[in-house]
mmCIF file of C-alpha atoms and ligand atoms in Angstrom:
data_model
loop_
_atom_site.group_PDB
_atom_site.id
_atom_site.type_symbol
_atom_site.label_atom_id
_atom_site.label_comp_id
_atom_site.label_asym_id
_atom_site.label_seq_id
_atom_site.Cartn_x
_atom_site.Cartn_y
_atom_site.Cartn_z
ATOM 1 C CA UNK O 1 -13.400 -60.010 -3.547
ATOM 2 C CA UNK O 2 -9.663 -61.107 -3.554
ATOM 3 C CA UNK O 3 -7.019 -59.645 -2.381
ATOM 4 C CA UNK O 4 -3.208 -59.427 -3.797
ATOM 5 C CA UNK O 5 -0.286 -57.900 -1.644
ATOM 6 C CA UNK O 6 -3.054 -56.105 0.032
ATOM 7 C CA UNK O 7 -4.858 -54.717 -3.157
ATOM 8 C CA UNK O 8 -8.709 -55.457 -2.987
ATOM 9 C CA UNK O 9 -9.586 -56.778 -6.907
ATOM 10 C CA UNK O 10 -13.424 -56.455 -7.300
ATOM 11 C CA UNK O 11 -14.981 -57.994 -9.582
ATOM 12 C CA UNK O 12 -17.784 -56.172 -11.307
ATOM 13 C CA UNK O 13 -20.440 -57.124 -9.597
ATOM 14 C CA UNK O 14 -18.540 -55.376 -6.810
ATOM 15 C CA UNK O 15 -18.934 -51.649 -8.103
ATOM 16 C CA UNK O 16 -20.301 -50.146 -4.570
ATOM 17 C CA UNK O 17 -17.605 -51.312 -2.454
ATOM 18 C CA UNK O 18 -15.000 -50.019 -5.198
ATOM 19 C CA UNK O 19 -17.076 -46.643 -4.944
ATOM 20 C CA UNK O 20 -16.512 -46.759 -1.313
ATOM 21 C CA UNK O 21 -12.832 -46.509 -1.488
ATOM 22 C CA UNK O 22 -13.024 -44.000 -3.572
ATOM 23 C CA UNK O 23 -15.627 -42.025 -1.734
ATOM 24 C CA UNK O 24 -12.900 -42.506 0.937
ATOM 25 C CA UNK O 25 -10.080 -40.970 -0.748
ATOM 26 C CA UNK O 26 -8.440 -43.945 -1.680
ATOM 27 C CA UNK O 27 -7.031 -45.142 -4.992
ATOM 28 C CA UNK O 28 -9.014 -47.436 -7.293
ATOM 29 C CA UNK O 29 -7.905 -48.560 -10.249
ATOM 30 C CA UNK O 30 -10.975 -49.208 -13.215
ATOM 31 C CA UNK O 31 -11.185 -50.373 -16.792
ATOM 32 C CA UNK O 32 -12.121 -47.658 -19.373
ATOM 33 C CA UNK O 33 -12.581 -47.938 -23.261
ATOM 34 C CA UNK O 34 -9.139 -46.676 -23.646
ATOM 35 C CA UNK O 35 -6.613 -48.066 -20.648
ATOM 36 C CA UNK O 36 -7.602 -48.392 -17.145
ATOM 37 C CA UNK O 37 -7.328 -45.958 -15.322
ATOM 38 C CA UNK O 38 -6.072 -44.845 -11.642
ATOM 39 C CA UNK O 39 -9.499 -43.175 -10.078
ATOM 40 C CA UNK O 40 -9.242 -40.896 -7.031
ATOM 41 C CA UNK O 41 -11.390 -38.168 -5.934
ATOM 42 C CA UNK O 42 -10.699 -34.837 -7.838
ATOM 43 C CA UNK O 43 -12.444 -32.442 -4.938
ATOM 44 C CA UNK O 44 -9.740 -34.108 -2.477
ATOM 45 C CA UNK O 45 -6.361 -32.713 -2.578
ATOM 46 C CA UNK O 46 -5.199 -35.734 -0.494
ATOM 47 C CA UNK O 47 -6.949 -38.302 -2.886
ATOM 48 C CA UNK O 48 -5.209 -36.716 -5.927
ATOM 49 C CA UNK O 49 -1.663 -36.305 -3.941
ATOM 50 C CA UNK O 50 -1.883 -40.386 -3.556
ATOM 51 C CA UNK O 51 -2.141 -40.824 -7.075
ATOM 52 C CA UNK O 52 1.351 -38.993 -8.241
ATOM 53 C CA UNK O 53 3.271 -41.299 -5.094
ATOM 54 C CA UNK O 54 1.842 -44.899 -6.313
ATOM 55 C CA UNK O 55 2.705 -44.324 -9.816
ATOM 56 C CA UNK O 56 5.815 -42.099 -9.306
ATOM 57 C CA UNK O 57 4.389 -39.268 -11.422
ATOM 58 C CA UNK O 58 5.713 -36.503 -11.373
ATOM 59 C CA UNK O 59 4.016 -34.020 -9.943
ATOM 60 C CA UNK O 60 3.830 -31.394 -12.723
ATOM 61 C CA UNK O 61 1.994 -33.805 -15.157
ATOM 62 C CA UNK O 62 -1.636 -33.008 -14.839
ATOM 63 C CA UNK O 63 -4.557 -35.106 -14.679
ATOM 64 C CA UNK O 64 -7.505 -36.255 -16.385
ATOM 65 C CA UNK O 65 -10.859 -35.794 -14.636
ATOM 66 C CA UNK O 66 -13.394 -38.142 -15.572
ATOM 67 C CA UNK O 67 -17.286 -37.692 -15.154
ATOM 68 C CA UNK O 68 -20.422 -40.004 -15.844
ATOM 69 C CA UNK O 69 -22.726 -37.250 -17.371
ATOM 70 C CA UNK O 70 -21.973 -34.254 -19.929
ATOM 71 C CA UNK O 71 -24.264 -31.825 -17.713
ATOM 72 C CA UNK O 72 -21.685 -32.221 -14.924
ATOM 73 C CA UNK O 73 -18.793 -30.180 -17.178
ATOM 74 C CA UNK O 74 -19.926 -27.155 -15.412
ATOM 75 C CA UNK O 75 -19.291 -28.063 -11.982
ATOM 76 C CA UNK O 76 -15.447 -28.444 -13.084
ATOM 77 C CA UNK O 77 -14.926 -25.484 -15.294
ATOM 78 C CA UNK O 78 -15.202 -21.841 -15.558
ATOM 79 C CA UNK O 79 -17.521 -19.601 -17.705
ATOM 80 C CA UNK O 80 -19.529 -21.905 -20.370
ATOM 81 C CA UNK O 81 -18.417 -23.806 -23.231
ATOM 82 C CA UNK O 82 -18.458 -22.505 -26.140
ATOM 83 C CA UNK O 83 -19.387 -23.264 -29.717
ATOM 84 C CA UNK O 84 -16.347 -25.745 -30.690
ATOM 85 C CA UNK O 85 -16.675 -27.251 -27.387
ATOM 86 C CA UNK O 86 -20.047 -28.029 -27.178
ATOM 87 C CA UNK O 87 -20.502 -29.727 -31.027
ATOM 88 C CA UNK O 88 -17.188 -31.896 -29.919
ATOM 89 C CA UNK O 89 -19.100 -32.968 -26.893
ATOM 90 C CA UNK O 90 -22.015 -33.629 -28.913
ATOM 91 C CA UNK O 91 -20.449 -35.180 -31.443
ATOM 92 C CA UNK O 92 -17.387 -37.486 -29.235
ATOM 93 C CA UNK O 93 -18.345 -37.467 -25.539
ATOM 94 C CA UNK O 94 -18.552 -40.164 -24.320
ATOM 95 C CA UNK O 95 -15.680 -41.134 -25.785
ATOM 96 C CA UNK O 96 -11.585 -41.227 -25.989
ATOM 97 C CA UNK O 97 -11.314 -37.474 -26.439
ATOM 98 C CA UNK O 98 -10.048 -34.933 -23.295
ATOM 99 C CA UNK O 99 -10.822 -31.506 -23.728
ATOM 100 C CA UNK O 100 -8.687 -28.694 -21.609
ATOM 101 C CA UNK O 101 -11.356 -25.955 -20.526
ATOM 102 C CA UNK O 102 -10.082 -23.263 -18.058
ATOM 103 C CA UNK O 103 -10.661 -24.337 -14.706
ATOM 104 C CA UNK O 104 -12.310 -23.632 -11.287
ATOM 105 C CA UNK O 105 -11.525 -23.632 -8.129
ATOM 106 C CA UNK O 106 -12.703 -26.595 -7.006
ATOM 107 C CA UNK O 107 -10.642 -28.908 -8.635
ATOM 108 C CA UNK O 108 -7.018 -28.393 -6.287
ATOM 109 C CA UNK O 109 -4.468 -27.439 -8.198
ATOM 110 C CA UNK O 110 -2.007 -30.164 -7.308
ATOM 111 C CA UNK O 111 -4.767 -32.096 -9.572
ATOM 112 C CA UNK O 112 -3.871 -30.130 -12.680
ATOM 113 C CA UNK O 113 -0.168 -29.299 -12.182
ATOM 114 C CA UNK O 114 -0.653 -25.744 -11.020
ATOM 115 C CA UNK O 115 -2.015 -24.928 -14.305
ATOM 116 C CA UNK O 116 -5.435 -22.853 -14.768
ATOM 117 C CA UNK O 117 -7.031 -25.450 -17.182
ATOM 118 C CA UNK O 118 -8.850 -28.610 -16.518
ATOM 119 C CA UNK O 119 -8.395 -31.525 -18.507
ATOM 120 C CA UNK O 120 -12.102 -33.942 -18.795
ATOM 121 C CA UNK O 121 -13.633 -36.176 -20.446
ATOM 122 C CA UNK O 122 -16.234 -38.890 -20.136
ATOM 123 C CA UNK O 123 -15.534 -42.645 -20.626
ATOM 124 C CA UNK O 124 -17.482 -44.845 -23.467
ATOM 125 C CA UNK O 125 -17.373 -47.705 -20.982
ATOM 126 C CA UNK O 126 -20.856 -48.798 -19.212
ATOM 127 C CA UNK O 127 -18.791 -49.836 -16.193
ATOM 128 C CA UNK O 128 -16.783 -46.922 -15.635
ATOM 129 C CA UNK O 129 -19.812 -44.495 -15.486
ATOM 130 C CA UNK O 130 -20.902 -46.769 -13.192
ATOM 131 C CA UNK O 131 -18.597 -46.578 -10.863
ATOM 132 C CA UNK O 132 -18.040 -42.921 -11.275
ATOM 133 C CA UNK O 133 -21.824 -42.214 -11.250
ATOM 134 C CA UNK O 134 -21.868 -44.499 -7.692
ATOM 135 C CA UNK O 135 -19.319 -41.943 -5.694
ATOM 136 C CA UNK O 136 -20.933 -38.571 -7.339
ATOM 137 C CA UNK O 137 -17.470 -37.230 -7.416
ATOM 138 C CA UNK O 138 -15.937 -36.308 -10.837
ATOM 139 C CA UNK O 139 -12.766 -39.089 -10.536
ATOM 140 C CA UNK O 140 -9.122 -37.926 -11.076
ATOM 141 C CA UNK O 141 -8.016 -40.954 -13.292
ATOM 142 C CA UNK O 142 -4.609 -41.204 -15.301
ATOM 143 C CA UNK O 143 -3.535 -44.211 -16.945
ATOM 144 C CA UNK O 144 -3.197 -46.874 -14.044
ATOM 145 C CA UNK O 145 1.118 -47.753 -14.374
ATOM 146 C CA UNK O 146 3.798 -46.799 -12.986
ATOM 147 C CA UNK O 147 5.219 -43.564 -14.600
ATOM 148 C CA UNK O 148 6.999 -44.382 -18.068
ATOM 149 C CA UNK O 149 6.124 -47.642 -18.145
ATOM 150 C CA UNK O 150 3.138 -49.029 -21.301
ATOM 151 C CA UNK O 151 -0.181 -47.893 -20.328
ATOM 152 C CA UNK O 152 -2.239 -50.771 -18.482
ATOM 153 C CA UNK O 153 -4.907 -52.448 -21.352
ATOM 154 C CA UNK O 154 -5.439 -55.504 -19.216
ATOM 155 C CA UNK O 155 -6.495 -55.862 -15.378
ATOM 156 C CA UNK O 156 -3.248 -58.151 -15.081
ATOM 157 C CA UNK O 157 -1.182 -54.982 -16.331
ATOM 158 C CA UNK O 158 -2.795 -52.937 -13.089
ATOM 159 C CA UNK O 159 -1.490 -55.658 -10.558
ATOM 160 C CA UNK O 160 1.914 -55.877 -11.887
ATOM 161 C CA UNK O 161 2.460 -52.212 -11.281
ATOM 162 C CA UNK O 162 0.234 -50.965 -8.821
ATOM 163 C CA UNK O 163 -0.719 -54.178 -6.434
ATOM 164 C CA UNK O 164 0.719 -53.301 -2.999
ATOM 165 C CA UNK O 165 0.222 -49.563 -3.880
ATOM 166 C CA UNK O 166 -3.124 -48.518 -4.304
ATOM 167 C CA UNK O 167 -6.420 -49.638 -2.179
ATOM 168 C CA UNK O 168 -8.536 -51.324 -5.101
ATOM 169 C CA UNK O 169 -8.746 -52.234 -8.823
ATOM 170 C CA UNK O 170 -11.953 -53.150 -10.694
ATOM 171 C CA UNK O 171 -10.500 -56.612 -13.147
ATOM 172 C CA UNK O 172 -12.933 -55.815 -15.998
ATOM 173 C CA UNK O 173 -11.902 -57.268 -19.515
ATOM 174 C CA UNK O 174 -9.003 -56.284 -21.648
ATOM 175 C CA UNK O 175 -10.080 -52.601 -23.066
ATOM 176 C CA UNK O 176 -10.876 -52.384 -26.384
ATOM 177 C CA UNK O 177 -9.232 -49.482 -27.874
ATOM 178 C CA UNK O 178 -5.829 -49.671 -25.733
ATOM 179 C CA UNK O 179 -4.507 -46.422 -26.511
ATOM 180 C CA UNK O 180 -5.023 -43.122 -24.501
ATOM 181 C CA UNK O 181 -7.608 -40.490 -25.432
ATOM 182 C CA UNK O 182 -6.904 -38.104 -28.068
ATOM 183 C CA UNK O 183 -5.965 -34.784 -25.735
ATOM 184 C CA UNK O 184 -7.097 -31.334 -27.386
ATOM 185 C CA UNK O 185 -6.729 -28.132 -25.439
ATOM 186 C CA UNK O 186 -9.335 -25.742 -26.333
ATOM 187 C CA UNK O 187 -8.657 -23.143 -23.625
ATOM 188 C CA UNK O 188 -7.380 -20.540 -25.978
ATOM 189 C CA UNK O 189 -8.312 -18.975 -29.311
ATOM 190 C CA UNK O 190 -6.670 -21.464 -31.300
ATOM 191 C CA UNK O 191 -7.299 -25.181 -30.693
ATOM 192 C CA UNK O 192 -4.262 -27.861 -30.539
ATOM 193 C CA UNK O 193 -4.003 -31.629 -30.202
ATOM 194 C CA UNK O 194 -1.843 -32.058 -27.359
ATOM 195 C CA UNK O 195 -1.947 -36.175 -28.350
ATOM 196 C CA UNK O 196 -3.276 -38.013 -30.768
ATOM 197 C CA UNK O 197 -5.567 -40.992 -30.101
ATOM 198 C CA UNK O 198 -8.890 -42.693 -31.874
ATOM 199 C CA UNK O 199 -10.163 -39.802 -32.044
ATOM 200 C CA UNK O 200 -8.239 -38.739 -35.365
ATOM 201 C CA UNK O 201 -6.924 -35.333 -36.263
ATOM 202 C CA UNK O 202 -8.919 -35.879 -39.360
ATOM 203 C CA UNK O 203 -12.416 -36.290 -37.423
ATOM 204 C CA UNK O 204 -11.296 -33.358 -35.389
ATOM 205 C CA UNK O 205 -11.166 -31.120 -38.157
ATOM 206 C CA UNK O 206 -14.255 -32.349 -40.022
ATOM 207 C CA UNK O 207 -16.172 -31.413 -36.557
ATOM 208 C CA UNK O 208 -14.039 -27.566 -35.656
ATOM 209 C CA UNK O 209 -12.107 -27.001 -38.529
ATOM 210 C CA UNK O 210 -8.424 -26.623 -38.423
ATOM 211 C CA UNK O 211 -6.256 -27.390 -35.576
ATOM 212 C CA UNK O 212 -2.679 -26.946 -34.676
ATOM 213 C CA UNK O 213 -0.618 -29.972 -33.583
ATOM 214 C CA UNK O 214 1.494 -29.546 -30.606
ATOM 215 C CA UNK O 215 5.589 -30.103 -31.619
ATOM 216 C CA UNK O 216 5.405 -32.572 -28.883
ATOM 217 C CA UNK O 217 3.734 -35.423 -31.012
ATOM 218 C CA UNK O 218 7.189 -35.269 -32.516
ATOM 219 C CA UNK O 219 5.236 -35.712 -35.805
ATOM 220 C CA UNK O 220 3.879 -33.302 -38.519
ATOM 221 C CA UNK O 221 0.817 -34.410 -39.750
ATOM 222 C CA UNK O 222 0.071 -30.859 -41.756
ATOM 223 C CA UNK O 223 2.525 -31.081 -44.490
ATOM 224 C CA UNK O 224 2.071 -33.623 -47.160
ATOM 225 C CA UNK O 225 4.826 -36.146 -48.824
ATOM 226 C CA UNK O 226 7.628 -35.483 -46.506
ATOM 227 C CA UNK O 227 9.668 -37.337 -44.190
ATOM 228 C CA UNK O 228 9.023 -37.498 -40.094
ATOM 229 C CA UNK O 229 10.768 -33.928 -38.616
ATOM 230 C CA UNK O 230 13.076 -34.855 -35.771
ATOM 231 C CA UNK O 231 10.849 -35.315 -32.586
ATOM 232 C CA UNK O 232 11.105 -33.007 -29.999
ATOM 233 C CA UNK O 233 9.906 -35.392 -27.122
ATOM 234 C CA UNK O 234 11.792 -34.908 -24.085
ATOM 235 C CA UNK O 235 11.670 -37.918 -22.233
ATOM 236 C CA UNK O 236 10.982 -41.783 -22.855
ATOM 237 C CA UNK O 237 7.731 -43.118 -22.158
ATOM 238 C CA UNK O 238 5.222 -46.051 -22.737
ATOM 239 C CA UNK O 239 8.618 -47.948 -22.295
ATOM 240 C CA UNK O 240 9.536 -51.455 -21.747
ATOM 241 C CA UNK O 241 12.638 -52.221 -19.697
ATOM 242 C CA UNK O 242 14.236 -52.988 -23.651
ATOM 243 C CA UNK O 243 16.092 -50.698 -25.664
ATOM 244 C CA UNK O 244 14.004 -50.185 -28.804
ATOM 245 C CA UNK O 245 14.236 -48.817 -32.214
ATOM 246 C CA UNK O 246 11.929 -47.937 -34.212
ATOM 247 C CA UNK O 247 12.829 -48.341 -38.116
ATOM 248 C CA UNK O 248 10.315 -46.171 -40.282
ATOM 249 C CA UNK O 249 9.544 -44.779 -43.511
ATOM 250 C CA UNK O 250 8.869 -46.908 -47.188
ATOM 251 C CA UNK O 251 7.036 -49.716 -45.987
ATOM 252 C CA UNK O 252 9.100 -52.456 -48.451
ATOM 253 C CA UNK O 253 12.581 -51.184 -47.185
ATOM 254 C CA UNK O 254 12.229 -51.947 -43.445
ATOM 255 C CA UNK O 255 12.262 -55.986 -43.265
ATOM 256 C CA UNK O 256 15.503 -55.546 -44.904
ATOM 257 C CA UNK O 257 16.512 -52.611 -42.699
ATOM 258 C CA UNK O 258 15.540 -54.923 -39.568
ATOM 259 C CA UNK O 259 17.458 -57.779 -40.511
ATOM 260 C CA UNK O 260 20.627 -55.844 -41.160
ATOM 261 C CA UNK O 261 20.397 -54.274 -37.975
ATOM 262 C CA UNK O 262 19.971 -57.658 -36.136
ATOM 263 C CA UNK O 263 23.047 -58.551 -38.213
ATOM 264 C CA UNK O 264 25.307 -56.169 -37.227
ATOM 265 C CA UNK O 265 23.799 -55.586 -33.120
ATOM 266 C CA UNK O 266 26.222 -57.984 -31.794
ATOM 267 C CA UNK O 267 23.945 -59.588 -29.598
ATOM 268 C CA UNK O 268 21.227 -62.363 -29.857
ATOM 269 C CA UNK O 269 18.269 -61.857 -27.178
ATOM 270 C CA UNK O 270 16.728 -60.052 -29.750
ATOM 271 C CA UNK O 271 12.771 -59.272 -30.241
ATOM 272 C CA UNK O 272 10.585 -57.466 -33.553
ATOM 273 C CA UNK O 273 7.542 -56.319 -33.477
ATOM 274 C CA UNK O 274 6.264 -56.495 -36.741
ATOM 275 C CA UNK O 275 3.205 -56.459 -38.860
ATOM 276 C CA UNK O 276 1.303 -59.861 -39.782
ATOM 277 C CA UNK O 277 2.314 -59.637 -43.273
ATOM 278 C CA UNK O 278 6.171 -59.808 -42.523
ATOM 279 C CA UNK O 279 6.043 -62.078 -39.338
ATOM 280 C CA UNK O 280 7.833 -64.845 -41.591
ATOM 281 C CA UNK O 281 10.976 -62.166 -42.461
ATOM 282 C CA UNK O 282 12.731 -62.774 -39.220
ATOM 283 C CA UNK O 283 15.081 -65.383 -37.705
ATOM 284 C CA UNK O 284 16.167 -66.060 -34.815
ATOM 285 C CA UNK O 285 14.672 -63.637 -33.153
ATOM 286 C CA UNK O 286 11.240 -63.397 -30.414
ATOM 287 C CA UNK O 287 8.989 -62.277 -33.108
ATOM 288 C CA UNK O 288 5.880 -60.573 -31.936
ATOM 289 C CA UNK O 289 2.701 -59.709 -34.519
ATOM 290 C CA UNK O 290 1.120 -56.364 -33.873
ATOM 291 C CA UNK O 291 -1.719 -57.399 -36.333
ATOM 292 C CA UNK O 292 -1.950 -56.739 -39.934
ATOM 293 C CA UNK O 293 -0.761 -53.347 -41.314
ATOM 294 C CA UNK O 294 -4.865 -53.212 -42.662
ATOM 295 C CA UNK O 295 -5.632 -52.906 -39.307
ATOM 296 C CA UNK O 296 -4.365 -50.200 -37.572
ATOM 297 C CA UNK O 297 -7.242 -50.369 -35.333
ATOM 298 C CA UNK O 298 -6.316 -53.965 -34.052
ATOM 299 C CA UNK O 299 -2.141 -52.866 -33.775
ATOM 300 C CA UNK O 300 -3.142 -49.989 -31.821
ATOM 301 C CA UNK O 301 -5.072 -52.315 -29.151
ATOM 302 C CA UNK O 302 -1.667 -54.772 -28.828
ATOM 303 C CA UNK O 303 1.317 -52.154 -28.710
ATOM 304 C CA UNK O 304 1.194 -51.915 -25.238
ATOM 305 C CA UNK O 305 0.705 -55.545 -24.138
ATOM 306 C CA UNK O 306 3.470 -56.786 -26.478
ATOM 307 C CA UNK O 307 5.840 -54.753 -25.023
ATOM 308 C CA UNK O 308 4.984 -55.680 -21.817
ATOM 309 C CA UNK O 309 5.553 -59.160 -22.520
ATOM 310 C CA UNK O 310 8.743 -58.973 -24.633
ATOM 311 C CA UNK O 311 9.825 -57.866 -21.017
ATOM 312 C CA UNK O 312 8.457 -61.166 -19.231
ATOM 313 C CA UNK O 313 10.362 -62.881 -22.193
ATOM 314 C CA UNK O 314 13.507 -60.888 -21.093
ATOM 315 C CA UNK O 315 15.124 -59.561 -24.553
ATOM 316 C CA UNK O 316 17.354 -56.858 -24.423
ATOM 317 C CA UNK O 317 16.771 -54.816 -27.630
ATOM 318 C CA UNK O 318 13.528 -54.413 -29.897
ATOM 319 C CA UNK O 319 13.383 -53.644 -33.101
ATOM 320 C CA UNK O 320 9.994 -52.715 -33.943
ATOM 321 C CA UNK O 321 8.240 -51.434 -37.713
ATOM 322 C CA UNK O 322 6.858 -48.242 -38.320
ATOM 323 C CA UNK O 323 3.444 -47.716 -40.055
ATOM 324 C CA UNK O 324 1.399 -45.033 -42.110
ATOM 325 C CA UNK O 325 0.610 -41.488 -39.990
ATOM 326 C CA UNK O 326 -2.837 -41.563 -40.793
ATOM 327 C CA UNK O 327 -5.624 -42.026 -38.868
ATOM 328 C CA UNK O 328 -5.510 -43.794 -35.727
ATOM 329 C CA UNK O 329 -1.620 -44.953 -37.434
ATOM 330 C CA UNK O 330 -1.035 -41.252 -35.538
ATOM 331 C CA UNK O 331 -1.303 -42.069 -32.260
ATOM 332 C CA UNK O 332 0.285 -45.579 -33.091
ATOM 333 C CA UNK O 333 3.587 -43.802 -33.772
ATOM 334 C CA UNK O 334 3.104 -41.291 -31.656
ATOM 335 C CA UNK O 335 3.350 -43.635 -28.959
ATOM 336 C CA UNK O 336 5.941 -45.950 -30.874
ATOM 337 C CA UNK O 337 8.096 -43.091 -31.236
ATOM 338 C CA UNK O 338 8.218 -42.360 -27.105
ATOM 339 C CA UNK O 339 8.475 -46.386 -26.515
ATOM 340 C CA UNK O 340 12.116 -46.098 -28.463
ATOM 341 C CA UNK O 341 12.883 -42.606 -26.782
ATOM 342 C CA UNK O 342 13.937 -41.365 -30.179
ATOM 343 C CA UNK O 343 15.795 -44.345 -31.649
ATOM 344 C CA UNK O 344 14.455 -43.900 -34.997
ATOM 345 C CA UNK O 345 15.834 -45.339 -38.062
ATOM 346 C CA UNK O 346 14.507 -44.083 -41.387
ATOM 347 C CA UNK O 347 14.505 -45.988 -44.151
HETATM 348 O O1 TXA L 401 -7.491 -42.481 -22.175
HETATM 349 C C1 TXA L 401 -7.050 -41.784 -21.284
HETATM 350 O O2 TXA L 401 -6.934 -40.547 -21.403
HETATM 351 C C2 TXA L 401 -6.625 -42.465 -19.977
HETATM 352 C C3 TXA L 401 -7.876 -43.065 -19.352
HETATM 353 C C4 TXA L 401 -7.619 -43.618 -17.991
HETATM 354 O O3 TXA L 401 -8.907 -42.115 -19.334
HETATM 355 N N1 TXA L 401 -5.969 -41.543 -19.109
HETATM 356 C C5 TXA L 401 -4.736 -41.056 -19.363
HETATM 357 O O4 TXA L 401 -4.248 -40.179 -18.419
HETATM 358 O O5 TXA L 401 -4.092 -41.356 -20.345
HETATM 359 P P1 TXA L 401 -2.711 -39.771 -18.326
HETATM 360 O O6 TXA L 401 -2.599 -39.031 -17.047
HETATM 361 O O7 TXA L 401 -1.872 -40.948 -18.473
HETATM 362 O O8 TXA L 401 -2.521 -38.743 -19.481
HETATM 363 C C6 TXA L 401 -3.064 -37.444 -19.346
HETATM 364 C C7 TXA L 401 -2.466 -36.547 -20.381
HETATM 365 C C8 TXA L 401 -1.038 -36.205 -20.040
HETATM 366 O O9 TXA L 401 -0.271 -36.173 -21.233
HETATM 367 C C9 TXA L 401 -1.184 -34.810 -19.441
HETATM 368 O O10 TXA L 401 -0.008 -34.075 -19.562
HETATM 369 C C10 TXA L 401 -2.325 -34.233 -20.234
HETATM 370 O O11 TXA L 401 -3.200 -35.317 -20.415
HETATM 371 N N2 TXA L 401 -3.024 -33.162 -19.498
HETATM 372 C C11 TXA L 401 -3.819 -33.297 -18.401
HETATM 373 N N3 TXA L 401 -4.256 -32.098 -17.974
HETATM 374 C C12 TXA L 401 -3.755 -31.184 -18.813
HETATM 375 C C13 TXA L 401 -3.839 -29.757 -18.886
HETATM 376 N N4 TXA L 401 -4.551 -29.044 -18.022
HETATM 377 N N5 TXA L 401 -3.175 -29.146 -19.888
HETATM 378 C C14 TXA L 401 -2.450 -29.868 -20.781
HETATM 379 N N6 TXA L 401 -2.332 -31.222 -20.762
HETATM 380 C C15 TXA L 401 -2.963 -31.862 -19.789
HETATM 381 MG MG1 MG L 402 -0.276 -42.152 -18.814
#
């Protein structure tokens, strides 16, 4: 075991030590499938209290609660689940999909933002149910970065932000989906996808039937052949220190759109993301390759490190191209979308 500005970094051989902490009431940091993630006790109002000061959350965002085993639901929740519930457990769990159940009383409310639901799920990551199986506790765990800044997909991500903060993080590899869970809240009659993830909308309605999307995602998804509505997202998020704008809409028009806009900026510290098949389209700029526009699966694991680095490479305004809406391309824009806090050009 290491140590950086304080922070004990286990490796993971080092899982009971990590458990410790946390069996403490201290803040660990561990790798899931999705992001790592910022573990504290849920029981502990203290525990969970830590969590909102080291990443400067506020405090009416609610948390996560992660457990190792689906059998432990019902020591979080009140009354049983019921029938969409239980074939989404079957069919997802674990897996990067949060349910919102109504709640109990033993999760604190500071834990859940005052609100009377819950939200859980179980990780699809060998380690993590380790470590969360090791403390017996069901573990409070949001994305491990500071508030508004790109969710953590690396251990190196977790130090930058949180070294000097929090008592522990478990450096596991880089996570392989590197977007957060899909978030559906089924605590009332009808269900609704609070965030998309790779868990799609379409899978969710294959399993439960239909769904409504929450305005939030700042993207309609229900209506076919028409353009983006105007996103009601409140506040920027998943955000580099960069301005950004996102330029989306008919795939062969944005290069163009891009390169005018670079034009007429004014400035040169410029960076694009872009797909693999147009990396060649810019000049003169830090060009940075999400991954082929075939591969939404890929982009979706390298949004959040890229812009974390085109801030380590310093460039004052990104410029980054949209993609297709489908499938895990939701979530992609979803978080895109909050990354340029609404700068959105459509071509
Ligand atoms: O993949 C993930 O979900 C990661 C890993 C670590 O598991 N965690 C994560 O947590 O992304 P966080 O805190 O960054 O995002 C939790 C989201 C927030 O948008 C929050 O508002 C929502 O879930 N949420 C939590 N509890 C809720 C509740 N009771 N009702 C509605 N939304 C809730
Ligand atoms: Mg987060």
């Amino acid at each position: 075991m290491k140590k950086i500005k304080g922070t004990k970094i286990f490796n993971t051989n080092e899982l009971k030590a990590a458990a410790r902490l946390l069996n403490n009431n201290q803040l660990v940091a561990f790798p899931t499938e999705t992001v790592y993630g910022l573990g504290a006790n849920a029981y502990s109002k203290e525990a969970v209290q830590k969590i909102f000061r080291a990443k400067k959350r506020p405090a009416d965002n609610p948390l996560i609660i992660h457990l190792a085993q689906k059998k432990e639901v019902n020591q979080i929740i009140s009354g049983k689940l019921d029938k969409r519930a239980k074939k989404l457990i079957s069919e997802f769990w674990p897996g990067p999909l949060t349910l919102i159940l109504p709640k109990n009383n033993k999760i604190p409310e500071i834990a859940t933002g005052g609100l009377d639901t819950v939200a859980v799920r179980i990780p699809d990551h060998t380690l993590a149910r380790q470590l969360i199986s090791l403390t017996g506790l069901p573990i409070a765990a949001p994305s491990a970065n500071l508030s508004g800044r790109p969710s953590p997909t690396m251990a190196k991500h977790v130090i930058d932000d949180l070294a000097g903060r929090i008592e522990g993080i478990v450096e596991g590899e880089q996570t392989l989906i590197g977007l957060e869970s899909t978030v559906l809240d089924l605590s009332q009659e009808e269900p609704v996808l609070l965030r998309p993830g790779a868990i799609t909308y379409e899978q969710l309605i294959d399993t439960i039937g239909e769904i409504k999307v929450d305005d939030n995602i700042g993207l309609k998804v229900n209506q076919s052949g028409q353009k983006a509505l105007a996103p009601g997202m409140k506040y920027r998020h998943y955000s580099p220190l960069a301005e950004v704008i996102l330029v989306e809409g008919d795939k062969s028009r944005i290069p163009t759109m891009i390169n005018q806009l670079i034009k007429d900026s004014g400035t040169n510290n410029l960076g694009v993301m872009c797909t693999k098949e147009n990396k060649d389209l810019y000049k003169d700029v830090e060009v940075k390759v999400m991954g082929s526009r075939e591969d939404l699966i890929g982009i979706g694991n390298n949004i959040f490190r890229l812009l974390r680095e085109f801030d380590e490479g310093g460039v004052d305004l990104i410029y980054i191209e949209g993609l297709r809406k489908k499938g895990i391309g939701l979530a992609i824009m979803n978080r895109l979308r909050k990354a340029a806090g609404n700068q959105i050009v459509e071509v």
